[in-house]
XYZ file of C-alpha atoms in Angstrom:
666
model
C 44.144 23.084 30.734
C 42.481 20.117 31.743
C 40.337 22.116 34.226
C 39.369 24.153 31.335
C 38.627 21.233 29.070
C 36.531 19.729 31.737
C 34.263 22.790 32.195
C 33.873 22.808 28.424
C 32.706 19.349 28.371
C 30.543 19.974 31.308
C 28.884 22.995 29.497
C 28.583 20.795 26.596
C 26.811 17.929 28.355
C 24.395 20.485 29.810
C 23.553 22.577 26.501
C 23.922 19.744 23.672
C 21.293 17.779 24.975
C 18.467 20.249 25.526
C 19.433 22.405 22.466
C 19.244 19.500 20.422
C 15.986 18.263 22.007
C 14.543 21.751 21.554
C 15.473 21.771 17.784
C 13.807 18.162 17.205
C 10.450 19.009 19.149
C 10.220 22.074 17.463
C 10.598 20.334 13.649
C 8.201 17.500 15.040
C 5.240 19.839 16.096
C 5.899 21.910 12.921
C 5.307 18.673 10.842
C 2.079 18.131 13.165
C 0.824 21.486 12.142
C 1.525 21.301 8.611
C 0.059 17.913 7.886
C -1.701 16.302 10.680
C -5.015 17.995 11.614
C -6.363 14.626 12.932
C -4.946 11.289 14.293
C -4.614 8.166 11.831
C -6.596 5.057 12.067
C -3.558 2.991 13.378
C -1.444 4.278 16.404
C -4.088 6.741 17.471
C -6.987 4.496 17.654
C -6.327 4.102 21.272
C -6.322 7.820 21.758
C -9.918 8.354 20.528
C -11.217 5.158 21.764
C -10.012 5.045 25.345
C -7.574 7.680 26.215
C -9.419 10.923 25.120
C -12.790 9.548 26.324
C -11.379 8.746 29.888
C -9.747 12.306 29.888
C -13.147 13.898 28.841
C -14.760 11.922 31.691
C -12.120 13.289 34.243
C -12.843 16.743 32.631
C -16.430 16.270 33.445
C -15.669 15.021 37.168
C -15.831 11.346 36.457
C -13.608 8.622 37.316
C -14.311 5.062 36.608
C -12.276 1.773 36.423
C -14.119 0.841 33.054
C -12.241 3.594 31.517
C -9.061 2.114 32.093
C -9.038 -1.622 31.087
C -6.043 -1.535 28.947
C -3.750 1.332 30.400
C -3.506 3.266 33.673
C -4.663 6.769 34.593
C -1.422 8.577 34.276
C -1.782 9.579 30.596
C -5.659 10.683 30.754
C -4.648 12.804 33.899
C -1.988 14.542 32.079
C -3.924 14.883 29.040
C -6.676 16.593 31.114
C -4.121 19.126 32.345
C -2.741 20.094 29.175
C -6.356 20.227 27.687
C -7.154 23.104 30.487
C -4.621 25.017 28.672
C -4.913 24.114 25.008
C -8.773 23.432 24.780
C -8.108 20.815 21.878
C -7.844 17.249 22.861
C -6.058 16.084 19.954
C -3.516 18.697 19.888
C -3.022 18.297 23.737
C -2.231 14.687 23.230
C 0.375 15.624 20.321
C 1.914 18.374 22.670
C 2.755 15.617 25.169
C 4.544 13.606 22.751
C 6.260 16.553 21.201
C 7.480 17.847 24.600
C 8.107 14.057 25.710
C 10.245 13.331 22.745
C 12.698 16.380 23.603
C 12.797 14.765 27.089
C 13.571 11.407 25.709
C 16.487 12.972 23.824
C 17.842 14.549 27.110
C 17.367 11.378 28.996
C 18.987 9.251 26.583
C 21.995 11.760 26.166
C 22.214 11.621 30.252
C 21.877 8.102 30.579
C 24.195 6.850 27.766
C 26.872 9.412 28.910
C 26.772 8.156 32.204
C 27.256 4.390 31.117
C 29.574 4.985 28.260
C 31.137 8.341 26.936
C 30.146 11.438 25.247
C 30.505 10.327 21.482
C 28.323 7.495 22.080
C 25.776 9.515 23.631
C 25.865 12.338 21.035
C 25.611 9.824 18.147
C 22.975 7.676 19.902
C 20.920 10.729 20.274
C 21.336 11.890 16.418
C 20.197 8.510 15.182
C 17.362 8.292 17.812
C 16.123 11.716 16.099
C 15.692 10.258 12.793
C 14.617 7.062 13.794
C 11.340 6.388 11.845
C 9.402 4.919 14.667
C 10.445 7.544 16.960
C 10.164 10.451 14.773
C 6.507 9.217 13.901
C 5.649 8.705 17.595
C 7.043 12.225 18.378
C 3.813 13.970 16.842
C 1.288 11.368 17.458
C -1.130 11.187 20.394
C -0.109 8.004 22.314
C 1.193 6.864 25.562
C 4.392 5.572 23.940
C 6.610 8.484 24.490
C 5.357 9.287 28.007
C 5.955 5.526 28.786
C 9.494 5.629 27.426
C 10.476 8.947 29.309
C 9.167 7.367 32.665
C 10.917 4.195 32.013
C 14.301 5.973 30.971
C 14.166 8.140 34.058
C 13.595 5.523 36.309
C 16.500 3.386 35.074
C 18.627 6.594 35.094
C 17.615 7.210 38.812
C 18.372 3.407 39.520
C 21.998 3.699 37.931
C 22.606 7.166 39.693
C 24.778 7.530 42.932
C 23.264 7.183 46.509
C 20.723 4.802 47.924
C 18.117 7.198 48.086
C 17.607 7.140 44.236
C 16.300 3.531 44.687
C 12.851 4.819 46.328
C 12.837 7.583 43.614
C 13.506 5.114 40.917
C 10.945 2.732 42.190
C 8.459 5.715 42.440
C 8.736 6.782 38.873
C 8.712 3.160 37.787
C 5.125 2.657 39.515
C 4.147 5.827 37.534
C 5.256 4.221 34.355
C 3.325 1.161 35.274
C 0.367 3.442 35.701
C 0.919 4.668 32.187
C 1.120 1.254 30.504
C 0.614 -1.925 32.534
C 3.463 -3.524 30.831
C 5.796 -1.210 33.085
C 5.617 -4.027 35.480
C 8.782 -5.146 33.950
C 10.857 -2.333 35.722
C 10.138 -3.919 39.203
C 11.473 -7.413 38.632
C 14.302 -6.065 36.639
C 15.418 -3.863 39.047
C 15.506 -6.483 41.715
C 17.516 -8.797 39.199
C 19.803 -6.048 38.827
C 20.410 -5.463 42.496
C 21.545 -9.032 42.724
C 24.964 -7.786 41.257
C 24.872 -4.008 41.129
C 26.486 -1.874 42.755
C 29.689 -3.464 43.022
C 30.856 -3.896 46.436
C 27.507 -3.888 48.124
C 26.531 -6.667 50.939
C 23.583 -8.923 51.021
C 22.000 -6.691 53.400
C 22.490 -3.644 51.413
C 21.266 -5.380 48.234
C 18.094 -6.282 50.432
C 17.331 -2.824 51.688
C 17.973 -1.315 48.159
C 15.386 -3.785 46.729
C 12.993 -2.916 49.694
C 13.480 0.761 48.801
C 12.680 0.270 45.125
C 9.721 -1.818 45.887
C 8.343 0.803 48.389
C 8.725 3.626 45.790
C 6.959 1.389 43.238
C 4.074 0.648 45.780
C 3.546 3.927 46.964
C 3.104 5.109 43.388
C 0.498 2.615 42.410
C -1.155 1.977 45.872
C -3.605 5.129 45.382
C -4.900 3.532 42.069
C -4.845 -0.046 43.379
C -7.223 0.944 46.313
C -9.587 2.783 44.128
C -9.994 -0.075 41.801
C -10.408 -2.417 44.652
C -13.107 -0.214 46.499
C -14.830 -0.049 42.864
C -14.674 -3.435 41.583
C -13.523 -5.738 44.201
C -10.220 -6.496 42.277
C -6.965 -4.815 42.572
C -6.502 -4.196 39.283
C -9.370 -4.287 36.678
C -7.774 -4.890 33.250
C -8.296 -6.398 29.950
C -4.600 -7.127 28.948
C -5.184 -10.684 29.250
C -6.956 -10.499 25.949
C -3.968 -9.833 24.470
C -2.075 -12.596 25.807
C -4.970 -15.032 25.118
C -4.790 -13.998 21.354
C -1.345 -14.634 21.062
C -1.263 -17.860 22.684
C -4.614 -19.219 21.379
C -5.374 -17.325 18.147
C -9.193 -17.877 17.454
C -10.166 -21.235 15.560
C -12.141 -21.318 12.467
C -15.277 -20.771 14.323
C -13.992 -17.624 15.652
C -13.589 -19.032 19.341
C -10.677 -19.567 21.672
C -10.427 -20.838 25.312
C -11.250 -18.188 27.882
C -9.131 -17.549 31.089
C -9.665 -15.436 34.150
C -5.787 -15.145 35.087
C -2.386 -15.520 33.514
C -1.704 -18.560 35.814
C -4.977 -20.178 34.258
C -3.776 -19.697 30.759
C -0.186 -21.353 31.537
C -1.693 -24.365 33.153
C -3.996 -24.958 30.389
C -1.012 -26.162 28.459
C 2.420 -25.394 29.913
C 4.437 -26.882 27.179
C 2.578 -25.002 24.570
C 2.756 -21.795 26.508
C 6.596 -21.832 27.293
C 7.664 -23.262 23.639
C 5.522 -20.063 22.168
C 6.798 -17.932 24.738
C 10.670 -18.462 24.406
C 10.106 -18.681 20.609
C 8.447 -14.875 20.501
C 11.615 -13.574 22.266
C 14.013 -14.114 19.464
C 11.113 -13.559 16.911
C 10.263 -10.256 18.316
C 14.115 -9.199 17.927
C 14.110 -10.514 14.277
C 11.018 -8.496 13.546
C 12.702 -5.523 15.073
C 15.728 -5.802 12.894
C 13.797 -6.646 9.637
C 10.872 -4.148 9.925
C 11.698 -1.463 12.524
C 15.269 -1.048 11.270
C 17.020 -2.053 8.083
C 18.928 -5.293 8.369
C 22.442 -3.377 8.791
C 21.206 -2.137 12.292
C 20.816 -5.749 13.552
C 24.399 -6.531 12.509
C 25.794 -3.523 13.968
C 24.078 -4.054 17.136
C 25.439 -7.672 17.313
C 28.819 -6.497 16.727
C 28.381 -3.755 19.569
C 27.165 -6.520 21.917
C 30.418 -8.440 21.085
C 32.450 -5.379 21.592
C 30.862 -4.735 25.047
C 31.316 -8.422 26.026
C 35.181 -8.276 25.142
C 36.231 -5.041 26.344
C 33.356 -2.998 27.658
C 31.890 -5.112 30.826
C 30.703 -3.037 33.824
C 28.008 -3.917 36.432
C 26.010 -0.518 35.468
C 25.964 -1.455 31.667
C 24.800 -5.023 32.589
C 21.971 -3.643 34.537
C 21.048 -1.285 31.773
C 20.672 -4.407 29.465
C 18.752 -6.248 31.895
C 16.028 -3.885 31.929
C 15.856 -4.051 28.296
C 15.809 -7.863 28.522
C 13.239 -7.445 31.025
C 10.967 -5.476 28.664
C 11.783 -7.851 26.200
C 10.586 -10.801 28.371
C 7.181 -8.871 29.146
C 6.366 -8.253 25.674
C 6.890 -11.815 24.397
C 3.506 -12.403 26.043
C 1.825 -10.389 23.386
C 1.997 -10.009 19.571
C 4.553 -7.895 18.147
C 3.760 -4.418 16.840
C 6.484 -1.926 15.602
C 5.723 0.565 18.523
C 5.751 -1.975 21.285
C 9.403 -2.217 20.680
C 9.972 1.711 21.163
C 11.303 1.284 24.490
C 14.124 -1.030 23.033
C 15.254 1.547 20.526
C 17.745 3.367 22.751
C 19.174 -0.067 23.750
C 19.465 -0.999 19.968
C 21.014 2.505 18.908
C 23.393 2.434 21.604
C 24.952 -0.783 20.532
C 25.071 0.558 16.925
C 27.192 3.359 18.070
C 29.306 1.131 20.086
C 30.085 -0.807 17.080
C 30.593 2.373 15.183
C 33.021 3.939 17.567
C 35.009 0.633 18.460
C 37.796 1.216 15.952
C 40.366 3.570 17.601
C 42.635 4.070 14.491
C 43.929 7.211 12.880
C 40.862 8.298 11.105
C 38.177 6.587 13.537
C 36.532 10.043 14.143
C 36.029 10.561 10.545
C 35.042 7.051 9.743
C 32.607 7.081 12.599
C 31.275 10.420 11.500
C 30.482 9.374 7.969
C 29.088 6.024 8.958
C 26.498 7.746 11.376
C 25.594 10.041 8.780
C 25.004 7.458 6.188
C 23.035 5.457 8.407
C 21.047 8.816 9.570
C 20.252 9.579 5.977
C 18.833 6.215 5.531
C 16.750 6.390 8.478
C 15.556 10.164 6.981
C 14.553 8.942 3.944
C 12.203 6.407 5.618
C 10.951 8.950 7.798
C 9.888 10.876 4.727
C 8.270 8.076 3.302
C 6.290 7.142 6.431
C 5.078 10.615 7.135
C 3.869 10.642 3.398
C 1.905 7.319 3.767
C 0.525 8.324 7.105
C -0.360 11.614 5.706
C -2.284 9.972 2.499
C -4.220 7.540 5.010
C -5.514 10.240 7.354
C -9.207 9.955 7.530
C -9.847 13.855 6.795
C -13.338 13.180 5.645
C -14.396 12.440 9.285
C -14.183 16.175 10.167
C -16.831 17.141 7.723
C -19.022 14.156 8.714
C -18.401 14.826 12.394
C -19.722 18.304 11.799
C -22.608 17.344 9.691
C -23.598 14.730 12.527
C -22.986 16.907 15.450
C -25.854 19.410 14.125
C -28.269 16.418 14.512
C -30.146 16.755 17.782
C -30.364 12.942 18.105
C -26.654 12.478 17.810
C -25.418 13.831 21.151
C -24.123 11.029 23.157
C -25.555 8.428 20.922
C -23.825 5.203 20.089
C -22.214 4.905 16.791
C -21.199 1.734 15.071
C -18.036 2.046 13.120
C -14.586 0.285 12.705
C -12.638 2.984 14.368
C -13.854 5.525 17.199
C -12.604 8.766 15.142
C -16.057 9.825 13.917
C -17.830 9.214 17.235
C -15.227 11.221 19.260
C -15.334 14.380 16.943
C -19.205 14.289 16.628
C -19.624 13.885 20.402
C -20.989 10.399 20.504
C -20.248 7.132 22.021
C -18.246 4.763 19.795
C -18.957 1.135 19.462
C -17.166 -1.447 16.911
C -18.314 -3.683 14.300
C -18.362 -7.464 15.360
C -15.954 -9.489 13.595
C -18.421 -12.218 12.927
C -20.022 -12.353 9.622
C -23.650 -10.901 10.030
C -26.735 -10.766 7.598
C -28.797 -7.468 7.307
C -31.368 -8.613 9.995
C -28.673 -9.923 12.287
C -26.889 -6.591 12.229
C -30.119 -4.612 12.818
C -30.656 -6.887 15.955
C -27.220 -6.510 17.189
C -27.493 -2.869 16.913
C -31.006 -2.511 18.510
C -29.831 -4.838 21.597
C -26.829 -2.426 22.140
C -28.914 0.731 21.770
C -26.953 1.584 18.619
C -28.409 4.521 16.870
C -26.108 5.325 14.063
C -24.102 3.152 11.854
C -20.970 4.377 9.755
C -19.766 2.530 6.933
C -16.623 3.731 5.017
C -13.642 2.463 3.024
C -12.228 0.600 5.889
C -15.389 -0.898 6.976
C -15.888 -1.754 3.099
C -12.495 -3.648 2.947
C -12.983 -5.551 6.390
C -16.545 -6.339 6.316
C -17.393 -7.224 2.793
C -20.742 -9.103 4.202
C -21.929 -5.697 5.186
C -21.522 -3.879 1.916
C -25.074 -3.185 1.451
C -24.494 -0.591 3.916
C -22.786 1.437 1.200
C -26.085 1.922 -0.601
C -26.975 5.727 -0.514
C -30.719 4.520 -1.014
C -32.620 4.162 2.146
C -32.699 0.808 3.340
C -35.384 -0.606 5.368
C -35.201 1.010 8.863
C -32.073 2.427 7.989
C -31.930 5.904 6.823
C -28.830 7.665 5.207
C -28.171 11.046 7.307
C -24.856 11.603 5.651
C -22.784 10.463 2.762
C -19.759 11.289 0.701
C -17.472 9.465 -1.377
C -15.404 8.051 1.705
C -18.074 7.190 4.019
C -21.983 6.852 4.695
C -23.801 7.134 7.872
C -27.056 5.549 8.592
C -29.695 6.358 11.237
C -31.398 3.269 12.680
C -35.134 3.506 13.068
C -36.230 2.911 16.587
C -39.459 1.478 15.649
C -37.512 -1.452 14.174
C -39.593 -4.608 13.655
C -37.069 -7.628 13.718
C -39.358 -10.067 12.223
C -40.091 -7.688 9.297
C -36.496 -7.200 8.842
C -35.535 -10.846 8.423
C -38.584 -11.221 5.910
C -36.768 -8.087 4.208
C -33.371 -9.994 3.718
C -33.863 -10.999 0.087
C -34.710 -7.339 -0.895
C -31.528 -5.936 0.674
C -29.629 -8.491 -0.912
C -30.893 -7.958 -4.345
C -30.559 -4.170 -3.855
C -27.079 -4.496 -3.006
C -26.381 -7.244 -5.935
C -27.926 -4.659 -8.269
C -25.776 -1.612 -7.034
C -22.533 -3.616 -6.801
C -22.786 -5.015 -10.277
C -23.612 -1.837 -11.771
C -20.441 -0.358 -10.092
C -18.544 -3.421 -11.255
C -20.152 -3.059 -14.566
C -20.832 -6.777 -14.427
C -23.937 -6.695 -16.699
C -24.784 -10.594 -16.285
C -24.827 -10.162 -12.546
C -26.692 -6.961 -12.919
C -29.522 -8.763 -14.941
C -29.680 -11.335 -12.298
C -29.829 -9.126 -9.398
C -32.954 -7.142 -11.100
C -34.554 -10.375 -11.583
C -34.230 -11.311 -7.781
C -35.377 -7.816 -7.040
C -38.471 -7.902 -9.173
C -39.012 -11.612 -8.013
C -39.199 -10.364 -4.527
C -41.451 -7.419 -5.237
C -43.741 -9.709 -7.155
C -43.698 -12.117 -4.246
C -45.000 -9.376 -2.031
C -47.972 -8.305 -4.397
C -45.961 -5.054 -5.642
C -45.759 -5.475 -9.494
C -45.406 -1.698 -9.950
C -42.216 -1.491 -7.572
C -40.987 -4.609 -9.701
C -41.947 -2.803 -12.897
C -39.832 0.311 -11.712
C -36.911 -1.911 -10.829
C -36.901 -3.497 -14.135
C -37.196 -0.400 -16.192
C -34.395 1.196 -14.403
C -32.344 -1.637 -15.288
C -33.357 -1.850 -18.934
C -32.529 1.762 -19.244
C -28.974 0.970 -17.971
C -28.545 -1.983 -20.056
C -29.576 0.014 -23.099
C -27.149 2.702 -22.628
C -24.324 -0.048 -22.883
C -22.470 -0.729 -26.319
C -24.319 -3.060 -28.650
C -23.644 -6.623 -28.607
C -25.375 -9.678 -28.728
C -24.796 -10.676 -25.011
C -26.559 -7.414 -23.971
C -29.420 -7.984 -26.129
C -30.102 -11.166 -24.532
C -30.040 -9.832 -21.137
C -32.365 -6.876 -22.256
C -34.968 -9.685 -24.095
C -35.034 -11.735 -20.643
C -35.697 -8.705 -18.496
C -38.523 -7.688 -20.913
C -40.176 -10.904 -20.376
C -40.063 -10.336 -16.566
C -41.276 -6.807 -17.129
C -44.303 -8.092 -19.298
C -45.191 -10.608 -16.545
C -45.168 -7.591 -14.009
C -47.154 -5.329 -16.252
C -49.833 -8.167 -16.752
C -50.193 -8.443 -12.969
C -50.515 -4.809 -12.783
C -53.391 -4.847 -14.899
C -51.612 -3.279 -17.923
C -52.019 -6.106 -20.546
C -51.810 -3.665 -23.437
C -48.543 -2.197 -22.266
C -47.367 -5.824 -21.479
C -47.987 -6.948 -25.041
C -46.183 -3.960 -26.542
C -43.078 -4.960 -24.400
C -43.541 -8.752 -25.644
C -43.917 -7.612 -29.443
C -40.810 -5.452 -29.264
C -38.957 -8.350 -27.586
C -40.125 -10.881 -30.724
C -38.732 -8.264 -33.105
C -35.412 -8.351 -31.189
C -35.309 -12.180 -31.445
C -36.323 -12.520 -35.052
C -32.712 -13.533 -35.819
C -32.683 -16.647 -33.425
C -30.727 -14.545 -30.957
C -31.650 -16.545 -27.855
C -34.158 -19.550 -28.088
C -34.715 -19.596 -24.574
C -35.747 -15.940 -24.535
C -38.204 -16.556 -27.486
C -39.634 -19.384 -26.158
C -40.660 -17.525 -22.916
C -41.654 -14.412 -25.006
C -43.967 -16.618 -27.071
C -45.470 -18.365 -23.532
C -45.914 -15.029 -21.760
C -47.581 -13.703 -25.010
C -50.004 -16.845 -25.150
C -51.163 -16.205 -21.519
C -51.755 -12.529 -22.004
C -53.674 -13.252 -25.188
C -55.646 -16.006 -23.510
C -56.527 -13.775 -20.894
C -57.718 -11.222 -23.539
C -59.904 -14.174 -24.982
C -57.831 -13.999 -28.172
C -57.842 -17.716 -28.422
C -56.193 -17.839 -31.915
C -53.363 -15.757 -31.102
C -52.950 -17.641 -27.763
C -52.606 -20.813 -29.663
C -50.298 -19.338 -32.073
C -47.874 -18.132 -29.202
C -48.032 -21.418 -27.388
C -47.508 -23.540 -30.715
C -44.509 -21.369 -31.332
C -42.945 -21.721 -27.781
C -43.671 -25.482 -27.424
C -41.040 -27.039 -30.055
C -38.407 -24.620 -28.597
C -38.892 -25.747 -24.981
C -38.980 -29.347 -26.041
C -35.588 -29.085 -27.988
C -34.350 -27.207 -25.010
C -35.478 -30.288 -22.676
C -37.670 -27.852 -20.759
C -40.241 -30.726 -20.205
C -42.449 -28.864 -17.557
C -43.065 -25.833 -19.919
C -43.846 -28.387 -22.650
C -46.277 -30.048 -20.125
C -47.901 -26.551 -19.339
C -48.513 -25.781 -22.787
C -49.835 -28.876 -23.834
C -52.406 -28.613 -20.838
C -53.130 -24.989 -22.115
C -53.775 -26.084 -25.679
C -56.043 -28.899 -24.683
C -57.924 -26.344 -22.527
C -58.077 -24.060 -25.778
C -59.319 -27.300 -28.075
C -56.366 -27.835 -29.730
C-alpha cells in the first residue's frame, strides 16, 4: 500500500506542475492575443528602448557593448532565436515570458516540494499563478520572468544532492547575472550559504564547494567580460550605477547631483549617509511589497509563516533558501523600489504564507486551508482583472497607425525621433531619443535637436503631461522650422527643417509663445487669456512689419469671440481687439476700413461699457483723421479721449493728446 501511494505521489509530482504550468501559460497567452497587440509604456519601455533594438542589431550581425548598458546579453540572444521562428519582435518577447512563466511554476513546485512538502508546493503554485505582478509579467515582453527562472533553477541546483551540482548552479547563476546584472547576488549568497550548508561538511569541503560554484559562475560570465574588456577597456560597461546614484543622491532643485565612477566612490562620498539610507531601504522595500504588491493580509501571514518556521521548521536547506532571498533584497536596497523588482521575492513570500495557512494540524485543517487559499486567490484574481483592464486602457494603440504613416516617409528610415517613450521609433524603424527633463524654450529645443541630429519630434498625451513647457509642440499649424507630418487626437509628429537658423529661431520665440497661448486659451475657453494672446501675436507681427498677418490674427480671434454668448465682458474684449485691428489696418494702408472698424466700436461703447476702450478708440480715430487731414474730426476725437485718459490717470496719453492738439492749433 505504501509503495502504491509513493508511486501515485511521484506521478502527481511529475504531472501536476507541468499540467498546471501548461494551463497557466495557455491562459496567459490567450490574454495577450486578445487584448495586447502592443506593449505598454511602463514595464515594456525597456523592451522597445534597449532589448529589442539590441536583438535587432544581433539579427543584422552587430554586437556592441553600447547596446547592453543596463542588462546583459542573454535576453537579446534568446529573443533573436525566437524571432527567427516567429518573425515578430514583440510577440517573440511575450512568448519568452509566457513559456518562462510556465517554467516558473514547475521550478517553484520542485523547489518548495524539496524544502517543505507537497501541499505547501501545490498551494504556493496556485497563489503564484494569480498573483497580480506575476500574471501581468507572464505576458509582457521583459527580462523579469527569464531572470526569475534562471535564479530559481540555480538555487534548486544548489540545494540538490551531489557536489557536482555546485558547478552547474554557479553556471546557471552566471547566466542569470548576464540576464540582469542584479543577479550578482547569487554569488555572495551561495558562498554565505556554504558556511552552514550542507550539514556535516568539513571546512575543506565547504571551500571546494565555494570554488566549484564560483568556477561555474566565472565560466558563464567570462566570455562576455572578455568581449567587453577588448571592446571598451573595461571588464563591464554598465550604467546601473546611475540608478544607485539617483536613489542615494536624488537631483537637487537645479537638476544636478554628485557624479561617481564606481560604487566605492559613492560610498566614500558620505559613508554615514550611504549606510543609513541603505539599511533603511531594506525594511522600507519589504513594507512597500506588503502594501502595494500584495494586500496587507499577505504581510501578516508571511510573518506568521516565518515564526512557524523558526519554532518548528528549521533546517539548513530552508535557511539557505531564505538567505538567497535576503541576498537579493540586500542588492535591491541599493536602488529605488519598483513593483516588478520584487518579483524574485514573490515565491518566498507565498511560501511563507502557505506555511502559515497549513500550520494548523487539527481535524478540519485541510478544509480550512483550502478555503483560506481560495479566498486569498479570489482576492488576487480580482486585482489581476482590474490591473489587466487598466493596462489595456493605457495601451498606446495610436502608435501603430502613426508608425505606419511615418514608415512611408522616405526620410524616416533610421532617423532619430525625439519622444518620451521608444515605442513609436521602434515600430517606425527609427532610432529613439528621449526628451531632456530640463525646462526648455522653443529655440533651445530646436538647438538641442539639431546638435543631436534629431529629425522628428513626437508630442503626445504623455509628453503633454510631463513636459508642459513644450506644449507649443501640440499645435497642428506649422511652427517655424517644424512641419507636422502626422497628427491624430493622441499624437502629433513634427519634422525638423534641416535648414534651421538658430538665431532666427530665437527671434521667433515670442511668436511661438503667442501662438500656443492663443491655441491653449481657446481650448480652455479662457477668453481673457485668448484676447491677451491675440494682442501679443498681433504685436509681434506689427514689430516685424507684417500688418497683414496681424490683421488676419485679430480677425480670426474676433470671429471666435463674437461666436461666444453675449455678455459685457466679452464685448469689452471685442472692443479692445477692434482698436488693435484698426491700428493694423492703418499700418497696412487701409484707413477707410480702419475707420469703419473704429465707428462700429464707438457704437458698441456708447453705453459706457468700457471707458478705457472708448478713450483708445477716440485716440486712434483722431490719429487716423489727422493723417487724412480731417483736422476738425481729429480734434473732436482727441478732445473726447482726453478727459477719459485724465480720469483714468493715463498721464502719458494725456500729454500725447495735448501735444497733438497744440500742433493742430487748439
